[in-house]
Structures are given as structure tokens and as C-alpha cells.
mmCIF file of N, CA and C in Angstrom:
data_model
loop_
_atom_site.group_PDB
_atom_site.id
_atom_site.type_symbol
_atom_site.label_atom_id
_atom_site.label_comp_id
_atom_site.label_asym_id
_atom_site.label_seq_id
_atom_site.Cartn_x
_atom_site.Cartn_y
_atom_site.Cartn_z
ATOM 1 N N LEU A 58 10.051 -14.460 3.206
ATOM 2 C CA LEU A 58 9.568 -13.999 2.006
ATOM 3 C C LEU A 58 10.868 -13.662 1.197
ATOM 4 N N SER A 59 11.688 -14.369 1.557
ATOM 5 C CA SER A 59 12.545 -14.468 0.696
ATOM 6 C C SER A 59 12.651 -14.914 -0.997
ATOM 7 N N GLY A 60 12.910 -14.528 -1.797
ATOM 8 C CA GLY A 60 12.600 -15.243 -2.653
ATOM 9 C C GLY A 60 10.546 -15.172 -2.937
ATOM 10 N N TYR A 61 10.189 -14.650 -2.598
ATOM 11 C CA TYR A 61 8.835 -14.714 -3.047
ATOM 12 C C TYR A 61 8.411 -13.456 -3.889
ATOM 13 N N LEU A 62 7.653 -13.363 -4.910
ATOM 14 C CA LEU A 62 6.932 -12.271 -5.791
ATOM 15 C C LEU A 62 5.495 -12.186 -5.263
ATOM 16 N N PRO A 63 4.667 -11.096 -5.019
ATOM 17 C CA PRO A 63 3.818 -11.420 -5.207
ATOM 18 C C PRO A 63 2.423 -11.289 -6.786
ATOM 19 N N GLN A 64 1.320 -11.352 -6.126
ATOM 20 C CA GLN A 64 1.052 -11.997 -7.460
ATOM 21 C C GLN A 64 -0.135 -11.540 -6.700
ATOM 22 N N ILE A 65 -0.623 -9.853 -7.301
ATOM 23 C CA ILE A 65 -1.623 -9.093 -7.517
ATOM 24 C C ILE A 65 -2.738 -9.501 -7.070
ATOM 25 N N ASP A 66 -3.189 -10.197 -8.600
ATOM 26 C CA ASP A 66 -4.414 -10.796 -8.785
ATOM 27 C C ASP A 66 -4.564 -11.607 -8.745
ATOM 28 N N ASP A 67 -3.664 -12.738 -7.936
ATOM 29 C CA ASP A 67 -3.997 -14.069 -7.710
ATOM 30 C C ASP A 67 -4.429 -14.026 -6.503
ATOM 31 N N SER A 68 -4.137 -12.393 -5.435
ATOM 32 C CA SER A 68 -4.110 -12.109 -3.712
ATOM 33 C C SER A 68 -5.709 -11.717 -4.216
ATOM 34 N N LEU A 69 -5.829 -11.025 -4.905
ATOM 35 C CA LEU A 69 -7.135 -9.803 -5.322
ATOM 36 C C LEU A 69 -8.120 -11.372 -5.459
ATOM 37 N N SER A 70 -8.097 -12.359 -6.590
ATOM 38 C CA SER A 70 -8.885 -13.150 -6.655
ATOM 39 C C SER A 70 -9.235 -14.118 -5.566
ATOM 40 N N ALA A 71 -8.098 -14.631 -4.211
ATOM 41 C CA ALA A 71 -8.744 -15.612 -3.647
ATOM 42 C C ALA A 71 -8.924 -15.189 -2.111
ATOM 43 N N GLY A 72 -8.553 -13.879 -2.337
ATOM 44 C CA GLY A 72 -8.834 -12.538 -1.002
ATOM 45 C C GLY A 72 -7.980 -12.992 -0.016
ATOM 46 N N LYS A 73 -7.458 -12.762 -0.118
ATOM 47 C CA LYS A 73 -6.524 -12.991 1.212
ATOM 48 C C LYS A 73 -5.008 -13.228 0.504
ATOM 49 N N GLY A 74 -3.699 -12.831 1.009
ATOM 50 C CA GLY A 74 -2.641 -12.910 1.010
ATOM 51 C C GLY A 74 -1.665 -12.881 2.614
ATOM 52 N N ILE A 75 -0.625 -13.275 1.788
ATOM 53 C CA ILE A 75 0.915 -12.639 3.396
ATOM 54 C C ILE A 75 1.101 -11.480 3.468
ATOM 55 N N CYS A 76 1.506 -10.459 4.858
ATOM 56 C CA CYS A 76 2.426 -9.475 4.611
ATOM 57 C C CYS A 76 2.126 -8.566 2.577
ATOM 58 N N LEU A 77 3.364 -9.330 2.344
ATOM 59 C CA LEU A 77 4.195 -8.728 1.021
ATOM 60 C C LEU A 77 2.704 -8.755 -0.001
ATOM 61 N N ASP A 78 1.873 -9.210 0.095
ATOM 62 C CA ASP A 78 0.540 -9.642 -0.535
ATOM 63 C C ASP A 78 0.542 -8.242 -0.989
ATOM 64 N N TYR A 79 -0.663 -8.059 0.622
ATOM 65 C CA TYR A 79 -1.019 -6.461 1.490
ATOM 66 C C TYR A 79 -0.783 -5.520 0.912
ATOM 67 N N ALA A 80 0.810 -5.305 1.060
ATOM 68 C CA ALA A 80 1.068 -4.421 0.914
ATOM 69 C C ALA A 80 1.306 -4.389 -0.710
ATOM 70 N N ALA A 81 2.020 -5.228 -1.517
ATOM 71 C CA ALA A 81 1.619 -4.479 -2.908
ATOM 72 C C ALA A 81 0.300 -4.501 -3.476
ATOM 73 N N ILE A 82 0.015 -4.889 -2.932
ATOM 74 C CA ILE A 82 -1.950 -4.415 -3.176
ATOM 75 C C ILE A 82 -1.699 -2.755 -2.864
ATOM 76 N N MET A 83 -1.702 -2.246 -1.944
ATOM 77 C CA MET A 83 -1.755 -1.132 -1.281
ATOM 78 C C MET A 83 -0.969 0.049 -1.870
ATOM 79 N N THR A 84 0.672 -0.453 -2.249
ATOM 80 C CA THR A 84 1.386 0.107 -3.236
ATOM 81 C C THR A 84 1.196 0.780 -4.774
ATOM 82 N N CYS A 85 0.542 -0.570 -4.952
ATOM 83 C CA CYS A 85 0.111 -0.671 -6.404
ATOM 84 C C CYS A 85 -1.542 1.062 -6.485
ATOM 85 N N MET A 86 -2.748 0.304 -5.332
ATOM 86 C CA MET A 86 -3.317 1.269 -5.715
ATOM 87 C C MET A 86 -3.086 2.432 -5.599
ATOM 88 N N LEU A 87 -2.126 2.812 -5.005
ATOM 89 C CA LEU A 87 -1.767 4.459 -4.206
ATOM 90 C C LEU A 87 -1.220 4.602 -5.507
ATOM 91 N N ARG A 88 -0.296 4.250 -5.608
ATOM 92 C CA ARG A 88 0.817 4.478 -7.207
ATOM 93 C C ARG A 88 -0.123 4.632 -8.446
ATOM 94 N N SER A 89 -0.922 3.930 -8.556
ATOM 95 C CA SER A 89 -2.204 3.999 -9.532
ATOM 96 C C SER A 89 -2.824 5.745 -9.558
ATOM 97 N N GLN A 90 -3.043 5.903 -8.484
ATOM 98 C CA GLN A 90 -3.868 7.014 -8.125
ATOM 99 C C GLN A 90 -2.614 8.570 -8.321
ATOM 100 N N ARG A 91 -1.441 8.157 -8.787
ATOM 101 C CA ARG A 91 0.115 9.536 -8.607
ATOM 102 C C ARG A 91 0.474 9.251 -7.425
ATOM 103 N N ILE A 92 0.583 8.859 -6.219
ATOM 104 C CA ILE A 92 0.533 8.520 -4.391
ATOM 105 C C ILE A 92 2.068 8.534 -4.861
ATOM 106 N N PRO A 93 3.694 8.895 -4.216
ATOM 107 C CA PRO A 93 4.165 8.482 -3.971
ATOM 108 C C PRO A 93 4.356 7.498 -3.085
ATOM 109 N N THR A 94 4.499 6.000 -3.380
ATOM 110 C CA THR A 94 4.660 5.066 -2.219
ATOM 111 C C THR A 94 5.639 4.012 -2.450
ATOM 112 N N ARG A 95 6.897 3.763 -1.141
ATOM 113 C CA ARG A 95 7.571 3.408 -0.890
ATOM 114 C C ARG A 95 6.820 1.861 -0.472
ATOM 115 N N LEU A 96 6.895 0.454 -0.958
ATOM 116 C CA LEU A 96 6.957 -0.950 0.004
ATOM 117 C C LEU A 96 7.628 -1.045 0.164
ATOM 118 N N GLU A 97 8.170 -1.494 1.959
ATOM 119 C CA GLU A 97 9.193 -1.956 3.138
ATOM 120 C C GLU A 97 9.319 -3.056 3.475
ATOM 121 N N VAL A 98 9.989 -3.574 3.110
ATOM 122 C CA VAL A 98 9.927 -4.417 4.239
ATOM 123 C C VAL A 98 11.735 -4.590 4.832
ATOM 124 N N GLY A 99 11.009 -5.382 6.061
ATOM 125 C CA GLY A 99 12.220 -5.414 7.432
ATOM 126 C C GLY A 99 11.379 -6.147 8.826
ATOM 127 N N TYR A 100 11.659 -5.713 9.939
ATOM 128 C CA TYR A 100 11.005 -6.314 10.944
ATOM 129 C C TYR A 100 10.087 -5.071 11.353
ATOM 130 N N ALA A 101 8.818 -5.873 11.876
ATOM 131 C CA ALA A 101 8.439 -5.706 12.876
ATOM 132 C C ALA A 101 7.928 -5.410 14.591
ATOM 133 N N SER A 102 8.345 -5.254 15.059
ATOM 134 C CA SER A 102 9.329 -5.869 15.854
ATOM 135 C C SER A 102 10.698 -6.875 15.975
ATOM 136 N N ASN A 103 10.269 -7.706 16.202
ATOM 137 C CA ASN A 103 10.838 -9.057 15.764
ATOM 138 C C ASN A 103 10.207 -9.800 14.718
ATOM 139 N N VAL A 104 9.393 -9.464 14.409
ATOM 140 C CA VAL A 104 9.679 -10.705 12.676
ATOM 141 C C VAL A 104 9.054 -9.790 11.167
ATOM 142 N N TYR A 105 9.976 -10.532 10.869
ATOM 143 C CA TYR A 105 9.884 -10.625 9.177
ATOM 144 C C TYR A 105 8.589 -9.882 8.509
ATOM 145 N N HIS A 106 8.651 -8.895 8.005
ATOM 146 C CA HIS A 106 7.423 -8.341 7.453
ATOM 147 C C HIS A 106 7.543 -7.120 6.615
ATOM 148 N N ALA A 107 5.972 -6.748 6.338
ATOM 149 C CA ALA A 107 5.994 -6.032 4.692
ATOM 150 C C ALA A 107 5.276 -5.266 4.864
ATOM 151 N N TRP A 108 5.486 -4.213 4.705
ATOM 152 C CA TRP A 108 4.359 -2.540 5.024
ATOM 153 C C TRP A 108 4.597 -1.560 3.796
ATOM 154 N N ILE A 109 4.094 -0.250 4.083
ATOM 155 C CA ILE A 109 4.174 1.127 3.426
ATOM 156 C C ILE A 109 4.669 2.123 3.732
ATOM 157 N N SER A 110 5.005 2.411 2.963
ATOM 158 C CA SER A 110 5.316 4.424 3.455
ATOM 159 C C SER A 110 4.564 4.940 2.282
ATOM 160 N N THR A 111 4.163 6.770 2.961
ATOM 161 C CA THR A 111 3.599 7.377 1.977
ATOM 162 C C THR A 111 3.804 8.032 2.280
ATOM 163 N N TYR A 112 4.312 9.515 0.582
ATOM 164 C CA TYR A 112 4.594 11.107 0.902
ATOM 165 C C TYR A 112 3.265 11.696 0.873
ATOM 166 N N ILE A 113 2.885 12.262 1.403
ATOM 167 C CA ILE A 113 1.545 13.052 1.676
ATOM 168 C C ILE A 113 2.382 14.442 1.572
ATOM 169 N N GLU A 114 1.471 15.381 0.466
ATOM 170 C CA GLU A 114 2.169 17.035 0.425
ATOM 171 C C GLU A 114 2.029 17.442 1.293
ATOM 172 N N ASP A 115 2.565 17.926 2.038
ATOM 173 C CA ASP A 115 3.260 19.289 2.917
ATOM 174 C C ASP A 115 3.568 18.516 4.900
ATOM 175 N N ILE A 116 3.483 17.406 4.223
ATOM 176 C CA ILE A 116 3.731 16.898 5.295
ATOM 177 C C ILE A 116 4.986 16.186 5.234
ATOM 178 N N GLY A 117 5.256 15.505 4.448
ATOM 179 C CA GLY A 117 6.089 13.894 4.211
ATOM 180 C C GLY A 117 6.077 12.501 4.102
ATOM 181 N N TRP A 118 7.403 11.817 4.432
ATOM 182 C CA TRP A 118 6.456 10.371 4.558
ATOM 183 C C TRP A 118 5.954 10.484 5.445
ATOM 184 N N ILE A 119 5.232 9.703 5.459
ATOM 185 C CA ILE A 119 4.024 8.900 6.475
ATOM 186 C C ILE A 119 4.444 7.008 6.598
ATOM 187 N N ASN A 120 5.524 6.365 7.538
ATOM 188 C CA ASN A 120 6.058 5.986 7.691
ATOM 189 C C ASN A 120 4.781 4.535 8.250
ATOM 190 N N GLY A 121 5.419 3.911 7.895
ATOM 191 C CA GLY A 121 4.357 2.596 7.693
ATOM 192 C C GLY A 121 2.847 2.577 6.920
ATOM 193 N N VAL A 122 1.522 2.549 7.245
ATOM 194 C CA VAL A 122 0.537 2.821 5.657
ATOM 195 C C VAL A 122 0.123 3.942 6.598
ATOM 196 N N ILE A 123 -0.959 4.636 5.885
ATOM 197 C CA ILE A 123 -1.827 6.004 6.239
ATOM 198 C C ILE A 123 -2.606 5.233 6.536
ATOM 199 N N HIS A 124 -3.679 6.025 7.636
ATOM 200 C CA HIS A 124 -5.246 6.028 7.630
ATOM 201 C C HIS A 124 -6.210 7.408 8.177
ATOM 202 N N PHE A 125 -6.487 7.770 7.723
ATOM 203 C CA PHE A 125 -6.650 9.440 7.817
ATOM 204 C C PHE A 125 -8.207 9.388 8.245
ATOM 205 N N ASP A 126 -8.620 10.129 9.453
ATOM 206 C CA ASP A 126 -9.803 10.058 10.124
ATOM 207 C C ASP A 126 -10.358 11.047 9.246
ATOM 208 N N GLY A 127 -10.153 11.966 8.742
ATOM 209 C CA GLY A 127 -10.715 13.146 7.967
ATOM 210 C C GLY A 127 -10.025 14.468 8.945
ATOM 211 N N THR A 128 -9.296 14.551 9.913
ATOM 212 C CA THR A 128 -8.842 15.534 10.155
ATOM 213 C C THR A 128 -7.457 14.813 10.718
ATOM 214 N N SER A 129 -6.160 13.941 10.217
ATOM 215 C CA SER A 129 -5.459 13.649 10.917
ATOM 216 C C SER A 129 -4.946 12.365 9.924
ATOM 217 N N TRP A 130 -3.651 11.868 10.128
ATOM 218 C CA TRP A 130 -2.944 11.732 9.332
ATOM 219 C C TRP A 130 -2.447 10.088 10.345
ATOM 220 N N SER A 131 -2.139 8.836 10.407
ATOM 221 C CA SER A 131 -1.821 8.271 11.291
ATOM 222 C C SER A 131 -1.204 7.028 10.542
ATOM 223 N N LEU A 132 -0.246 6.035 11.233
ATOM 224 C CA LEU A 132 0.260 4.818 11.204
ATOM 225 C C LEU A 132 -0.389 4.024 11.070
ATOM 226 N N VAL A 133 -0.855 3.217 9.618
ATOM 227 C CA VAL A 133 -1.966 2.165 10.182
ATOM 228 C C VAL A 133 -0.679 1.023 9.422
ATOM 229 N N ASP A 134 -0.660 -0.226 9.444
ATOM 230 C CA ASP A 134 -0.394 -1.436 8.747
ATOM 231 C C ASP A 134 -1.364 -2.339 7.903
ATOM 232 N N PRO A 135 -1.856 -2.306 6.378
ATOM 233 C CA PRO A 135 -2.846 -3.405 5.824
ATOM 234 C C PRO A 135 -3.224 -4.582 6.446
ATOM 235 N N THR A 136 -1.663 -5.256 6.886
ATOM 236 C CA THR A 136 -1.314 -6.692 7.264
ATOM 237 C C THR A 136 -2.503 -6.649 9.000
ATOM 238 N N PHE A 137 -1.238 -6.581 9.736
ATOM 239 C CA PHE A 137 -2.080 -6.094 10.445
ATOM 240 C C PHE A 137 -3.737 -5.284 10.549
ATOM 241 N N GLY A 138 -3.738 -4.378 10.140
ATOM 242 C CA GLY A 138 -5.020 -3.493 10.042
ATOM 243 C C GLY A 138 -6.501 -4.376 9.477
ATOM 244 N N ALA A 139 -6.380 -5.935 8.794
ATOM 245 C CA ALA A 139 -6.730 -6.542 8.280
ATOM 246 C C ALA A 139 -7.516 -7.765 9.196
ATOM 247 N N THR A 140 -6.299 -7.745 10.573
ATOM 248 C CA THR A 140 -6.437 -8.972 11.556
ATOM 249 C C THR A 140 -6.709 -8.910 12.761
ATOM 250 N N VAL A 141 -6.193 -7.187 13.063
ATOM 251 C CA VAL A 141 -6.306 -7.320 14.190
ATOM 252 C C VAL A 141 -6.994 -6.255 14.926
ATOM 253 N N ALA A 142 -7.778 -6.039 16.318
ATOM 254 C CA ALA A 142 -8.456 -4.926 16.852
ATOM 255 C C ALA A 142 -7.382 -3.827 16.442
ATOM 256 N N SER A 143 -8.330 -2.622 16.279
ATOM 257 C CA SER A 143 -7.364 -1.050 15.904
ATOM 258 C C SER A 143 -6.696 -0.843 17.460
ATOM 259 N N ASP A 144 -7.515 -1.074 18.165
ATOM 260 C CA ASP A 144 -6.396 -0.341 19.901
ATOM 261 C C ASP A 144 -5.239 -1.573 19.861
ATOM 262 N N THR A 145 -5.575 -2.296 19.568
ATOM 263 C CA THR A 145 -3.987 -3.806 19.730
ATOM 264 C C THR A 145 -2.854 -2.825 18.651
ATOM 265 N N LEU A 146 -3.770 -3.075 17.144
ATOM 266 C CA LEU A 146 -2.915 -2.524 16.292
ATOM 267 C C LEU A 146 -2.139 -1.105 16.416
ATOM 268 N N ARG A 147 -3.129 -0.360 16.872
ATOM 269 C CA ARG A 147 -2.303 1.743 17.726
ATOM 270 C C ARG A 147 -1.217 2.076 18.481
ATOM 271 N N GLU A 148 -1.419 0.336 19.398
ATOM 272 C CA GLU A 148 -0.602 0.498 20.244
ATOM 273 C C GLU A 148 0.844 -0.584 19.880
ATOM 274 N N PHE A 149 0.939 -1.484 19.126
ATOM 275 C CA PHE A 149 2.055 -1.994 18.251
ATOM 276 C C PHE A 149 2.775 -0.675 17.416
ATOM 277 N N ILE A 150 2.099 -0.336 16.619
ATOM 278 C CA ILE A 150 2.566 0.551 15.670
ATOM 279 C C ILE A 150 3.339 1.803 16.030
ATOM 280 N N GLY A 151 2.271 2.248 17.416
ATOM 281 C CA GLY A 151 2.986 3.422 17.874
ATOM 282 C C GLY A 151 3.274 4.598 17.177
ATOM 283 N N ASP A 152 4.404 4.779 17.916
ATOM 284 C CA ASP A 152 5.216 5.838 16.766
ATOM 285 C C ASP A 152 6.023 5.529 15.728
ATOM 286 N N GLY A 153 5.999 4.149 15.128
ATOM 287 C CA GLY A 153 6.692 3.195 14.188
ATOM 288 C C GLY A 153 8.021 3.187 14.558
ATOM 289 N N THR A 154 8.232 2.953 15.703
ATOM 290 C CA THR A 154 10.362 2.892 16.108
ATOM 291 C C THR A 154 10.065 0.747 15.880
ATOM 292 N N ASN A 155 8.884 0.653 16.212
ATOM 293 C CA ASN A 155 8.471 -0.594 16.234
ATOM 294 C C ASN A 155 9.207 -2.029 15.090
ATOM 295 N N TYR A 156 8.725 -0.579 13.646
ATOM 296 C CA TYR A 156 9.339 -0.997 12.340
ATOM 297 C C TYR A 156 11.118 -0.425 11.996
ATOM 298 N N THR A 157 11.802 -1.663 11.531
ATOM 299 C CA THR A 157 12.823 -1.232 10.645
ATOM 300 C C THR A 157 12.906 -1.735 9.438
ATOM 301 N N VAL A 158 13.328 -0.878 8.848
ATOM 302 C CA VAL A 158 13.415 -1.262 7.623
ATOM 303 C C VAL A 158 14.768 -1.881 6.874
ATOM 304 N N LYS A 159 14.628 -3.180 6.098
ATOM 305 C CA LYS A 159 15.458 -3.292 5.453
ATOM 306 C C LYS A 159 15.914 -3.194 3.908
ATOM 307 N N TYR A 160 14.787 -3.514 3.203
ATOM 308 C CA TYR A 160 14.340 -2.942 2.118
ATOM 309 C C TYR A 160 13.864 -2.072 1.610
ATOM 310 N N ILE A 161 13.778 -1.209 0.246
ATOM 311 C CA ILE A 161 12.605 -0.302 -0.124
ATOM 312 C C ILE A 161 12.213 -0.412 -1.697
ATOM 313 N N TYR A 162 11.248 -0.643 -1.618
ATOM 314 C CA TYR A 162 10.471 -0.661 -3.486
ATOM 315 C C TYR A 162 10.078 -0.034 -4.135
#
């Protein structure tokens, strides 16, 4: 990811990208709706990775990307969410301790 800059329009046109592309697209979408969002880069377990955190009023910062099932918010990662089965994803994300932030944008 070092030196890589996501090109949101290119990723949307191509329909694919790397983790930083997914995180940048989701950050852009949420911020366009005035939802405070941080694009974060660091490690997911031992893999260099990008994801987001979002601020939800009355709850605070939700680390990792959010998923709302109509009742509660839980952690989701847009990259893994696109390519990994839900049960495996929930197990990996767990309580978020697998994620270590190195940079916030």
C-alpha cells in the first residue's frame, strides 16, 4: 500500500480494487452523507490492510466498517465483506482486536 493512492472512479468503473480502494469508496460514500468516517490503515492480524471506522451518534466510534441489521451495529470490513463468508468474517473480526491502526486519514 505504500505510495498507492486509490482512484475511486477507476475502482468503481472496473468493479474491483484492493482494500484501500474499498475503504476509500466507503469513506467517500459515508462522508458524502455527513457521517463522520476515518479511513484507517494498519494490520488485520498480520496482514497490512485498510478499513474504516464510523462515528454513530449516541454510540461513538465503531471501529472497522459498520453493519446494521435493523437492531444493532456490528463490525464489518468492506474488503473481507466482499470476498469472505459471513461466519468466517465475523469470527476473524470478532471484537476488533485483530485490527491495529497505523495511519488514520
